mmCIF file of C-alpha atoms and ligand atoms in Angstrom:
data_model
loop_
_atom_site.group_PDB
_atom_site.id
_atom_site.type_symbol
_atom_site.label_atom_id
_atom_site.label_comp_id
_atom_site.label_asym_id
_atom_site.label_seq_id
_atom_site.Cartn_x
_atom_site.Cartn_y
_atom_site.Cartn_z
ATOM 1 C CA MET A 160 -22.161 17.148 -2.564
ATOM 2 C CA THR A 161 -19.337 16.892 -5.038
ATOM 3 C CA GLY A 162 -17.247 19.476 -6.911
ATOM 4 C CA THR A 163 -13.703 19.601 -8.178
ATOM 5 C CA ALA A 164 -11.074 17.052 -7.197
ATOM 6 C CA PHE A 165 -7.323 17.208 -7.797
ATOM 7 C CA VAL A 166 -5.388 13.939 -7.545
ATOM 8 C CA ILE A 167 -1.593 13.930 -7.178
ATOM 9 C CA GLY A 168 -0.054 10.618 -8.224
ATOM 10 C CA ALA A 169 -3.077 9.850 -10.397
ATOM 11 C CA SER A 170 -1.421 7.329 -12.724
ATOM 12 C CA GLY A 171 -0.203 5.063 -9.907
ATOM 13 C CA GLN A 172 -2.025 2.049 -8.502
ATOM 14 C CA ILE A 173 -3.991 4.056 -5.910
ATOM 15 C CA GLY A 174 -4.482 7.094 -8.127
ATOM 16 C CA ARG A 175 -5.971 5.126 -11.022
ATOM 17 C CA ARG A 176 -8.693 3.616 -8.831
ATOM 18 C CA ALA A 177 -9.295 6.774 -6.845
ATOM 19 C CA VAL A 178 -9.666 8.976 -9.931
ATOM 20 C CA ARG A 179 -12.172 6.477 -11.294
ATOM 21 C CA ALA A 180 -14.116 6.291 -8.009
ATOM 22 C CA LEU A 181 -14.249 10.081 -7.660
ATOM 23 C CA ALA A 182 -15.218 10.697 -11.292
ATOM 24 C CA GLU A 183 -17.941 8.034 -11.155
ATOM 25 C CA ASP A 184 -19.203 9.674 -7.972
ATOM 26 C CA GLY A 185 -19.721 12.971 -9.789
ATOM 27 C CA TRP A 186 -16.481 14.838 -9.113
ATOM 28 C CA GLN A 187 -14.799 16.837 -11.841
ATOM 29 C CA VAL A 188 -11.355 15.291 -11.571
ATOM 30 C CA THR A 189 -7.946 16.617 -12.525
ATOM 31 C CA ALA A 190 -5.453 13.744 -12.630
ATOM 32 C CA ALA A 191 -1.906 14.932 -11.951
ATOM 33 C CA SER A 192 1.404 13.127 -12.285
ATOM 34 C CA ARG A 193 4.824 13.945 -13.708
ATOM 35 C CA GLY A 194 4.185 11.896 -16.836
ATOM 36 C CA GLY A 195 0.527 12.858 -17.252
ATOM 37 C CA GLY A 196 -0.475 9.183 -17.488
ATOM 38 C CA THR A 197 -4.086 8.089 -17.882
ATOM 39 C CA ASP A 198 -6.149 4.949 -17.327
ATOM 40 C CA GLU A 199 -8.468 3.400 -19.877
ATOM 41 C CA GLU A 200 -11.140 2.856 -17.230
ATOM 42 C CA TRP A 201 -11.436 6.517 -16.311
ATOM 43 C CA PRO A 202 -14.742 8.040 -17.372
ATOM 44 C CA ARG A 203 -14.627 10.725 -20.031
ATOM 45 C CA GLY A 204 -14.145 14.193 -18.675
ATOM 46 C CA VAL A 205 -11.161 13.428 -16.446
ATOM 47 C CA ARG A 206 -8.550 16.089 -17.152
ATOM 48 C CA THR A 207 -4.855 15.170 -16.929
ATOM 49 C CA VAL A 208 -1.985 17.488 -16.079
ATOM 50 C CA ARG A 209 1.756 16.957 -15.900
ATOM 51 C CA VAL A 210 3.178 18.306 -12.696
ATOM 52 C CA ASP A 211 5.934 17.416 -10.257
ATOM 53 C CA ARG A 212 4.520 17.887 -6.760
ATOM 54 C CA SER A 213 7.968 18.910 -5.485
ATOM 55 C CA ASP A 214 7.927 21.937 -7.814
ATOM 56 C CA HIS A 215 5.989 24.421 -5.729
ATOM 57 C CA ALA A 216 5.365 26.936 -8.508
ATOM 58 C CA ALA A 217 4.260 24.226 -10.917
ATOM 59 C CA LEU A 218 1.854 22.646 -8.418
ATOM 60 C CA THR A 219 0.419 26.050 -7.538
ATOM 61 C CA ALA A 220 -0.100 26.801 -11.216
ATOM 62 C CA ALA A 221 -1.666 23.392 -11.861
ATOM 63 C CA LEU A 222 -4.109 23.927 -8.993
ATOM 64 C CA GLY A 223 -5.172 27.240 -10.505
ATOM 65 C CA ASP A 224 -8.195 28.575 -8.628
ATOM 66 C CA GLY A 225 -8.084 25.519 -6.418
ATOM 67 C CA CYS A 226 -10.182 22.457 -5.790
ATOM 68 C CA ASP A 227 -12.797 21.235 -3.347
ATOM 69 C CA VAL A 228 -10.822 18.118 -2.477
ATOM 70 C CA LEU A 229 -7.224 17.129 -3.076
ATOM 71 C CA LEU A 230 -5.947 13.547 -2.901
ATOM 72 C CA ASP A 231 -2.197 13.226 -2.461
ATOM 73 C CA CYS A 232 -0.909 9.708 -3.067
ATOM 74 C CA VAL A 233 2.776 10.671 -2.988
ATOM 75 C CA ALA A 234 3.292 12.839 0.086
ATOM 76 C CA PHE A 235 6.104 11.456 2.213
ATOM 77 C CA ASP A 236 7.342 13.978 4.767
ATOM 78 C CA GLY A 237 6.989 17.241 6.611
ATOM 79 C CA ASP A 238 8.058 19.266 3.581
ATOM 80 C CA ASP A 239 5.260 17.722 1.551
ATOM 81 C CA ALA A 240 2.795 18.537 4.355
ATOM 82 C CA ARG A 241 3.980 22.154 4.563
ATOM 83 C CA HIS A 242 3.760 22.398 0.805
ATOM 84 C CA LEU A 243 0.114 21.353 0.893
ATOM 85 C CA LEU A 244 -0.601 23.667 3.831
ATOM 86 C CA SER A 245 0.847 26.621 1.946
ATOM 87 C CA LEU A 246 -1.924 26.001 -0.589
ATOM 88 C CA ALA A 247 -4.647 25.578 2.059
ATOM 89 C CA ASP A 248 -6.435 28.734 0.922
ATOM 90 C CA ARG A 249 -7.252 27.068 -2.353
ATOM 91 C CA ILE A 250 -7.956 23.493 -1.196
ATOM 92 C CA GLY A 251 -11.279 22.689 0.502
ATOM 93 C CA SER A 252 -10.103 19.475 2.154
ATOM 94 C CA ALA A 253 -7.490 16.800 1.576
ATOM 95 C CA VAL A 254 -7.021 13.060 1.674
ATOM 96 C CA VAL A 255 -3.404 11.967 2.057
ATOM 97 C CA VAL A 256 -1.971 8.457 1.846
ATOM 98 C CA SER A 257 0.090 7.482 4.873
ATOM 99 C CA SER A 258 1.208 4.054 6.025
ATOM 100 C CA ALA A 259 0.748 1.462 8.754
ATOM 101 C CA ALA A 260 4.544 1.700 9.041
ATOM 102 C CA VAL A 261 4.050 4.578 11.500
ATOM 103 C CA TYR A 262 2.712 2.276 14.226
ATOM 104 C CA THR A 263 4.776 1.224 17.231
ATOM 105 C CA ASP A 264 3.909 -1.336 19.852
ATOM 106 C CA ASP A 265 3.682 -0.557 23.554
ATOM 107 C CA ARG A 266 7.453 -0.957 23.882
ATOM 108 C CA GLY A 267 8.230 1.430 21.031
ATOM 109 C CA ARG A 268 9.027 -1.327 18.527
ATOM 110 C CA GLY A 269 7.946 -0.907 14.916
ATOM 111 C CA PHE A 270 9.091 -1.292 11.303
ATOM 112 C CA ASP A 271 12.400 0.393 12.082
ATOM 113 C CA THR A 272 13.372 -1.986 14.902
ATOM 114 C CA GLN A 273 12.466 -5.245 13.129
ATOM 115 C CA GLU A 274 16.042 -6.263 12.449
ATOM 116 C CA GLU A 275 17.188 -5.619 16.028
ATOM 117 C CA PRO A 276 17.332 -8.404 18.648
ATOM 118 C CA ASP A 277 13.839 -8.635 20.160
ATOM 119 C CA GLY A 278 12.902 -5.757 17.846
ATOM 120 C CA ALA A 279 9.901 -7.360 16.114
ATOM 121 C CA PRO A 280 6.822 -5.310 17.030
ATOM 122 C CA ARG A 281 3.961 -6.996 18.897
ATOM 123 C CA TYR A 282 1.024 -4.816 17.977
ATOM 124 C CA PRO A 283 -2.394 -5.281 19.491
ATOM 125 C CA VAL A 284 -4.695 -7.281 17.225
ATOM 126 C CA PRO A 285 -6.331 -5.396 15.699
ATOM 127 C CA ILE A 286 -4.477 -2.063 15.808
ATOM 128 C CA PRO A 287 -6.739 0.926 16.491
ATOM 129 C CA GLU A 288 -5.839 4.361 15.097
ATOM 130 C CA THR A 289 -5.105 5.456 18.681
ATOM 131 C CA GLN A 290 -2.090 3.109 18.863
ATOM 132 C CA SER A 291 1.247 4.869 19.423
ATOM 133 C CA THR A 292 3.363 5.916 16.433
ATOM 134 C CA VAL A 293 7.051 6.595 15.841
ATOM 135 C CA ALA A 294 8.459 10.005 16.706
ATOM 136 C CA PRO A 295 8.372 12.252 13.651
ATOM 137 C CA GLY A 296 11.687 13.030 12.003
ATOM 138 C CA PRO A 297 13.716 12.865 8.829
ATOM 139 C CA ASP A 298 15.394 9.487 9.413
ATOM 140 C CA THR A 299 13.245 6.716 7.961
ATOM 141 C CA TYR A 300 10.197 6.160 5.807
ATOM 142 C CA ALA A 301 8.110 5.637 8.980
ATOM 143 C CA THR A 302 9.385 8.713 10.825
ATOM 144 C CA ARG A 303 8.898 10.885 7.723
ATOM 145 C CA LYS A 304 5.330 9.637 7.305
ATOM 146 C CA ALA A 305 4.731 10.386 11.001
ATOM 147 C CA GLU A 306 6.000 13.923 10.414
ATOM 148 C CA LEU A 307 3.690 14.279 7.416
ATOM 149 C CA GLU A 308 0.740 13.142 9.534
ATOM 150 C CA GLN A 309 1.474 15.353 12.515
ATOM 151 C CA GLU A 310 2.008 18.507 10.460
ATOM 152 C CA LEU A 311 -1.291 17.999 8.684
ATOM 153 C CA LEU A 312 -3.255 17.073 11.804
ATOM 154 C CA ALA A 313 -1.906 20.116 13.667
ATOM 155 C CA ALA A 314 -3.277 22.321 10.877
ATOM 156 C CA GLY A 315 -6.662 20.619 10.667
ATOM 157 C CA ASP A 316 -8.474 23.934 11.147
ATOM 158 C CA ARG A 317 -6.786 25.342 8.006
ATOM 159 C CA LEU A 318 -6.901 22.191 5.900
ATOM 160 C CA PRO A 319 -9.102 19.319 7.112
ATOM 161 C CA THR A 320 -7.177 16.220 6.094
ATOM 162 C CA THR A 321 -8.050 12.540 6.211
ATOM 163 C CA LEU A 322 -4.850 10.516 6.565
ATOM 164 C CA LEU A 323 -5.155 6.929 5.370
ATOM 165 C CA ARG A 324 -2.758 4.472 7.012
ATOM 166 C CA ALA A 325 -2.472 1.875 4.293
ATOM 167 C CA GLY A 326 -1.384 -1.712 4.844
ATOM 168 C CA ALA A 327 0.290 -3.798 2.120
ATOM 169 C CA ILE A 328 -1.285 -2.351 -1.023
ATOM 170 C CA HIS A 329 -2.287 -4.762 -3.791
ATOM 171 C CA GLY A 330 -4.132 -4.629 -7.076
ATOM 172 C CA PRO A 331 -3.423 -4.019 -10.756
ATOM 173 C CA HIS A 332 -0.578 -1.632 -11.666
ATOM 174 C CA SER A 333 1.255 -2.288 -8.422
ATOM 175 C CA PRO A 334 4.881 -1.155 -8.565
ATOM 176 C CA LEU A 335 5.549 -3.765 -5.862
ATOM 177 C CA PRO A 336 3.343 -6.804 -6.558
ATOM 178 C CA ARG A 337 4.095 -8.954 -3.514
ATOM 179 C CA GLU A 338 2.203 -11.810 -5.189
ATOM 180 C CA LEU A 339 5.189 -12.123 -7.531
ATOM 181 C CA PHE A 340 6.745 -14.182 -4.721
ATOM 182 C CA PHE A 341 4.277 -17.009 -5.436
ATOM 183 C CA VAL A 342 3.559 -16.250 -9.107
ATOM 184 C CA ARG A 343 7.165 -16.427 -10.183
ATOM 185 C CA ARG A 344 7.627 -19.712 -8.336
ATOM 186 C CA ALA A 345 4.600 -21.118 -10.151
ATOM 187 C CA LEU A 346 5.895 -19.886 -13.529
ATOM 188 C CA ASP A 347 9.283 -21.438 -12.732
ATOM 189 C CA GLY A 348 7.582 -24.744 -11.900
ATOM 190 C CA ARG A 349 8.780 -24.712 -8.268
ATOM 191 C CA LYS A 350 6.957 -27.485 -6.454
ATOM 192 C CA VAL A 351 7.942 -26.405 -2.973
ATOM 193 C CA ARG A 352 8.249 -23.238 -0.941
ATOM 194 C CA VAL A 353 9.280 -22.589 2.627
ATOM 195 C CA LEU A 354 7.405 -20.139 4.827
ATOM 196 C CA ALA A 355 8.860 -18.773 8.044
ATOM 197 C CA TYR A 356 6.887 -18.268 11.261
ATOM 198 C CA GLY A 357 4.852 -21.389 10.536
ATOM 199 C CA GLY A 358 3.237 -19.657 7.519
ATOM 200 C CA ALA A 359 1.107 -17.715 10.008
ATOM 201 C CA SER A 360 2.427 -14.199 9.250
ATOM 202 C CA ARG A 361 -0.322 -11.664 8.710
ATOM 203 C CA PHE A 362 0.609 -8.337 7.161
ATOM 204 C CA HIS A 363 -2.697 -6.583 6.530
ATOM 205 C CA PRO A 364 -3.287 -6.172 2.795
ATOM 206 C CA VAL A 365 -5.443 -3.454 1.265
ATOM 207 C CA HIS A 366 -6.770 -3.487 -2.267
ATOM 208 C CA THR A 367 -6.609 -0.235 -4.215
ATOM 209 C CA ALA A 368 -10.376 -0.377 -4.744
ATOM 210 C CA ASN A 369 -10.876 -0.330 -0.959
ATOM 211 C CA ILE A 370 -8.528 2.633 -0.617
ATOM 212 C CA ALA A 371 -10.440 4.355 -3.424
ATOM 213 C CA GLU A 372 -13.701 3.779 -1.550
ATOM 214 C CA LEU A 373 -12.203 5.356 1.583
ATOM 215 C CA VAL A 374 -11.053 8.291 -0.557
ATOM 216 C CA ARG A 375 -14.500 8.658 -2.112
ATOM 217 C CA LEU A 376 -16.217 8.733 1.279
ATOM 218 C CA ALA A 377 -13.634 11.045 2.871
ATOM 219 C CA ALA A 378 -14.019 13.446 -0.058
ATOM 220 C CA ARG A 379 -17.734 13.681 0.690
ATOM 221 C CA ASN A 380 -17.210 13.937 4.463
ATOM 222 C CA PRO A 381 -14.160 16.125 5.078
ATOM 223 C CA GLY A 382 -12.485 16.031 8.475
ATOM 224 C CA SER A 383 -9.179 16.148 10.275
ATOM 225 C CA ARG A 384 -8.552 12.511 11.169
ATOM 226 C CA VAL A 385 -6.523 9.342 10.776
ATOM 227 C CA LEU A 386 -8.082 6.159 9.433
ATOM 228 C CA ASN A 387 -6.692 2.685 8.916
ATOM 229 C CA ALA A 388 -6.857 1.314 5.381
ATOM 230 C CA GLY A 389 -6.975 -2.470 5.253
ATOM 231 C CA ASP A 390 -9.033 -5.216 3.599
ATOM 232 C CA PRO A 391 -11.894 -6.790 5.593
ATOM 233 C CA VAL A 392 -9.801 -9.906 6.303
ATOM 234 C CA ALA A 393 -6.033 -10.170 6.666
ATOM 235 C CA PRO A 394 -5.080 -13.647 5.400
ATOM 236 C CA THR A 395 -1.955 -15.481 6.550
ATOM 237 C CA VAL A 396 0.934 -15.834 4.136
ATOM 238 C CA ALA A 397 0.105 -19.557 3.816
ATOM 239 C CA GLU A 398 -3.477 -18.651 2.863
ATOM 240 C CA ILE A 399 -2.207 -16.124 0.313
ATOM 241 C CA GLY A 400 0.037 -18.789 -1.214
ATOM 242 C CA ALA A 401 -2.847 -21.244 -1.400
ATOM 243 C CA ALA A 402 -5.110 -18.613 -2.990
ATOM 244 C CA VAL A 403 -2.493 -17.732 -5.621
ATOM 245 C CA ASP A 404 -1.907 -21.413 -6.404
ATOM 246 C CA ALA A 405 -5.641 -22.036 -6.730
ATOM 247 C CA ALA A 406 -6.047 -19.065 -9.073
ATOM 248 C CA LEU A 407 -3.115 -20.219 -11.223
ATOM 249 C CA GLY A 408 -3.946 -23.932 -11.098
ATOM 250 C CA HIS A 409 -0.518 -24.591 -9.586
ATOM 251 C CA GLU A 410 0.303 -27.190 -6.957
ATOM 252 C CA ALA A 411 3.167 -26.792 -4.514
ATOM 253 C CA GLU A 412 4.102 -28.273 -1.184
ATOM 254 C CA THR A 413 4.394 -25.705 1.597
ATOM 255 C CA VAL A 414 7.131 -26.460 4.108
ATOM 256 C CA LEU A 415 6.679 -24.540 7.319
ATOM 257 C CA LEU A 416 9.599 -23.190 9.284
ATOM 258 C CA ASP A 417 8.746 -22.569 12.899
ATOM 259 C CA GLY A 418 10.811 -19.468 13.566
ATOM 260 C CA PRO A 419 12.238 -16.621 11.518
ATOM 261 C CA PRO A 420 13.756 -17.065 8.054
ATOM 262 C CA VAL A 421 17.080 -18.888 7.926
ATOM 263 C CA GLY A 422 19.049 -16.487 5.775
ATOM 264 C CA THR A 423 16.776 -16.030 2.774
ATOM 265 C CA VAL A 424 14.945 -19.330 3.345
ATOM 266 C CA GLY A 425 11.380 -18.857 4.490
ATOM 267 C CA ASP A 426 11.417 -15.131 3.866
ATOM 268 C CA SER A 427 8.578 -13.545 1.893
ATOM 269 C CA PRO A 428 7.064 -10.089 1.430
ATOM 270 C CA TRP A 429 4.593 -10.881 4.217
ATOM 271 C CA ALA A 430 7.031 -12.465 6.684
ATOM 272 C CA VAL A 431 6.454 -10.768 10.014
ATOM 273 C CA ALA A 432 7.026 -12.381 13.399
ATOM 274 C CA HIS A 433 3.766 -11.084 14.862
ATOM 275 C CA PRO A 434 0.583 -10.002 13.107
ATOM 276 C CA LEU A 435 0.060 -6.519 11.726
ATOM 277 C CA VAL A 436 -3.709 -6.380 11.495
ATOM 278 C CA MET A 437 -5.567 -3.082 11.593
ATOM 279 C CA ASP A 438 -8.934 -2.322 13.119
ATOM 280 C CA MET A 439 -11.235 -1.104 10.336
ATOM 281 C CA SER A 440 -14.189 -0.204 12.528
ATOM 282 C CA GLU A 441 -13.395 3.528 12.821
ATOM 283 C CA ALA A 442 -13.765 4.066 9.055
ATOM 284 C CA GLY A 443 -17.142 2.350 9.282
ATOM 285 C CA ARG A 444 -18.206 4.557 12.194
ATOM 286 C CA VAL A 445 -16.900 7.862 10.810
ATOM 287 C CA LEU A 446 -17.550 7.442 7.093
ATOM 288 C CA GLY A 447 -20.005 4.562 6.866
ATOM 289 C CA TYR A 448 -17.252 2.690 5.021
ATOM 290 C CA ARG A 449 -17.874 -0.830 3.754
ATOM 291 C CA ALA A 450 -15.124 -2.619 1.858
ATOM 292 C CA VAL A 451 -15.857 -3.108 -1.831
ATOM 293 C CA THR A 452 -13.685 -6.212 -2.199
ATOM 294 C CA THR A 453 -11.623 -8.797 -0.329
ATOM 295 C CA TYR A 454 -8.141 -10.170 -0.899
ATOM 296 C CA GLU A 455 -9.487 -13.433 -2.308
ATOM 297 C CA LYS A 456 -12.146 -11.902 -4.535
ATOM 298 C CA SER A 457 -9.767 -9.351 -6.007
ATOM 299 C CA LEU A 458 -6.907 -11.780 -6.606
ATOM 300 C CA PRO A 459 -7.869 -13.100 -10.087
ATOM 301 C CA GLU A 460 -7.956 -9.572 -11.550
ATOM 302 C CA SER A 461 -4.624 -8.658 -9.932
ATOM 303 C CA LEU A 462 -3.005 -11.887 -11.110
ATOM 304 C CA GLY A 463 -4.427 -11.393 -14.613
ATOM 305 C CA TRP A 464 -2.777 -7.988 -14.738
ATOM 306 C CA LEU A 465 0.486 -9.354 -13.343
ATOM 307 C CA LEU A 466 0.657 -12.278 -15.776
ATOM 308 C CA GLU A 467 -0.021 -9.963 -18.713
ATOM 309 C CA ALA A 468 2.671 -7.562 -17.523
ATOM 310 C CA LEU A 469 5.153 -10.441 -17.141
ATOM 311 C CA HIS A 470 4.377 -11.888 -20.578
ATOM 312 C CA GLY A 471 7.457 -11.469 -22.762
ATOM 313 C CA ALA A 472 9.073 -9.187 -20.195
ATOM 314 C CA ASP A 473 11.808 -9.745 -17.647
ATOM 315 C CA TRP A 474 10.289 -9.282 -14.210
ATOM 316 C CA ARG A 475 13.506 -7.571 -13.069
ATOM 317 C CA ASP A 476 12.948 -4.817 -15.617
ATOM 318 C CA LEU A 477 9.390 -4.351 -14.379
ATOM 319 C CA PHE A 478 9.749 -4.711 -10.636
ATOM 320 C CA GLY A 479 13.445 -5.242 -9.937
ATOM 321 C CA ARG A 480 13.845 -1.913 -8.237
ATOM 322 C CA ALA A 481 11.055 -2.590 -5.756
ATOM 323 C CA VAL A 482 11.382 -6.361 -5.172
ATOM 324 C CA PRO A 483 14.595 -7.505 -3.500
ATOM 325 C CA ALA A 484 15.112 -10.274 -6.007
ATOM 326 C CA LEU A 485 17.888 -12.340 -4.557
ATOM 327 C CA ASP A 486 16.324 -12.463 -1.133
ATOM 328 C CA PHE A 487 13.020 -13.871 -2.305
ATOM 329 C CA PHE A 488 14.050 -16.121 -5.197
ATOM 330 C CA ASP A 489 17.154 -17.828 -3.887
ATOM 331 C CA TYR A 490 16.074 -21.326 -4.936
ATOM 332 C CA ALA A 491 19.588 -22.745 -4.439
ATOM 333 C CA ALA A 492 19.636 -21.765 -0.771
ATOM 334 C CA GLU A 493 16.134 -23.158 -0.350
ATOM 335 C CA ASP A 494 17.119 -26.478 -1.960
ATOM 336 C CA ARG A 495 20.222 -26.736 0.224
ATOM 337 C CA TRP A 496 18.168 -26.100 3.353
ATOM 338 C CA LEU A 497 15.562 -28.685 2.316
ATOM 339 C CA ALA A 498 18.269 -31.271 1.574
ATOM 340 C CA ASP A 499 20.018 -30.659 4.920
ATOM 341 C CA ARG A 500 16.714 -31.030 6.697
ATOM 342 C CA GLY A 501 16.401 -34.505 5.146
HETATM 343 N N1 LIG B 824 3.137 -0.124 -1.702
HETATM 344 C C1 LIG B 824 2.635 -0.325 -0.485
HETATM 345 O O1 LIG B 824 2.369 -1.477 -0.092
HETATM 346 C C2 LIG B 824 2.324 0.855 0.405
HETATM 347 C C3 LIG B 824 1.937 0.606 1.721
HETATM 348 C C4 LIG B 824 1.551 1.698 2.523
HETATM 349 C C5 LIG B 824 1.577 2.969 2.004
HETATM 350 N N2 LIG B 824 1.995 3.190 0.717
HETATM 351 C C6 LIG B 824 1.978 4.559 0.207
HETATM 352 O O2 LIG B 824 1.327 4.560 -1.057
HETATM 353 C C7 LIG B 824 1.777 5.692 -1.780
HETATM 354 C C8 LIG B 824 2.226 5.281 -3.162
HETATM 355 O O3 LIG B 824 1.074 5.127 -3.935
HETATM 356 P P1 LIG B 824 1.022 4.120 -5.158
HETATM 357 O O4 LIG B 824 1.339 2.765 -4.635
HETATM 358 O O5 LIG B 824 -0.240 4.355 -5.875
HETATM 359 O O6 LIG B 824 2.294 4.588 -5.984
HETATM 360 P P2 LIG B 824 2.681 4.236 -7.475
HETATM 361 O O7 LIG B 824 1.823 3.152 -8.032
HETATM 362 O O8 LIG B 824 4.166 4.086 -7.482
HETATM 363 O O9 LIG B 824 2.285 5.570 -8.253
HETATM 364 C C9 LIG B 824 2.864 6.805 -7.951
HETATM 365 C C10 LIG B 824 2.191 7.842 -8.814
HETATM 366 O O10 LIG B 824 2.638 9.116 -8.428
HETATM 367 C C11 LIG B 824 3.197 9.786 -9.560
HETATM 368 N N3 LIG B 824 4.277 10.573 -8.995
HETATM 369 C C12 LIG B 824 5.419 10.113 -8.414
HETATM 370 N N4 LIG B 824 6.161 11.146 -7.999
HETATM 371 C C13 LIG B 824 5.469 12.279 -8.309
HETATM 372 C C14 LIG B 824 5.737 13.663 -8.140
HETATM 373 N N5 LIG B 824 6.878 14.086 -7.580
HETATM 374 N N6 LIG B 824 4.812 14.553 -8.573
HETATM 375 C C15 LIG B 824 3.673 14.132 -9.162
HETATM 376 N N7 LIG B 824 3.361 12.831 -9.347
HETATM 377 C C16 LIG B 824 4.262 11.917 -8.924
HETATM 378 C C17 LIG B 824 3.595 8.683 -10.534
HETATM 379 O O11 LIG B 824 3.560 9.042 -11.888
HETATM 380 P P3 LIG B 824 4.789 9.783 -12.589
HETATM 381 O O12 LIG B 824 5.988 8.888 -12.382
HETATM 382 O O13 LIG B 824 4.368 9.953 -14.006
HETATM 383 O O14 LIG B 824 4.912 11.085 -11.866
HETATM 384 C C18 LIG B 824 2.426 7.732 -10.275
HETATM 385 O O15 LIG B 824 1.278 8.238 -10.910
HETATM 386 C C19 LIG B 824 2.907 6.308 -0.986
HETATM 387 O O16 LIG B 824 2.406 7.388 -0.240
HETATM 388 C C20 LIG B 824 3.324 5.165 -0.074
HETATM 389 O O17 LIG B 824 3.957 5.633 1.095
HETATM 390 C C21 LIG B 824 2.378 2.167 -0.086
#
């Protein structure tokens, strides 16, 4: 059964796909964002509203009589959870985007300890949803997301919420297209790249279409639960590089560095010492979820979007805020390291 759906963050990479998936599934969708943006692939009938989710009165007004399901793509902390819960009387159920960043390993190591000596987390492979998480609190992105999760789960009887722990999100309209790491090198004619950790890093990606499918199923099957959100296969960084090269018709030598990056050399958006790979079986069991795409299959569309966005534009203007430019594109340091290595 479907009904009315209200999507906060609708014009972002997740929102665009999720609005489309919900509308095509029969929901009457209201697409909310501060700018009121739309997507050309949305079916007719999707209503857009401009609202800032941090403005309580405005969000309450935009919700009006309420909705059967609410998707929140931009909830980050306990305040956001409490804000949603204060509207529980007018929301049937919710789906809220969280992050794999909440996970800790059995020694309490996680995203927040990565830079510490021996701080790189060694998660089980794959990570089940029952794995431990950081203590909730206001300090970091991970602790705030944990607070968001715990507030919502504790109030599951008032507002059944599916929390989706997303991996490294990819797809068109990404504000942080990690593939830029390889794409820009190809556009710059770089014939070599260095990958730390032997190129074996695995940082579970998830395509927006797969998140949208999880949203669609959770909307139809409300519940108070946490689910991992990852693609069916988590490729290594070396495999991602090879797939990008193949799609672009570019050839580059990959030099593997055994250990961690040396300064900026060998670093990449996927460089993790030990794999972060999530178990996707629970979503299959609970929702009957089947992924709608894979990293490899979805790559040409994502790269097509990225190349079009980059055409005639400076990538720093597009993504400079999200991509730590100097760290990932320090060709001079890379060349020095390669020369020293002989
Ligand atoms: N990127 C990753 O790899 C990754 C990994 C794990 C989890 N996540 C999670 O993914 C979520 C981000 O989703 P996304 O990647 O789809 O983001 P996005 O592409 O940056 O889009 C964000 C959307 O939210 C809207 N928005 C931002 N602030 C708003 C506000 N205060 N009120 C109403 N609308 C607002 C934006 O439009 P306007 O600017 O017009 O408002 C836009 O539509 C976050 O919860 C993040 O923690 C991301």
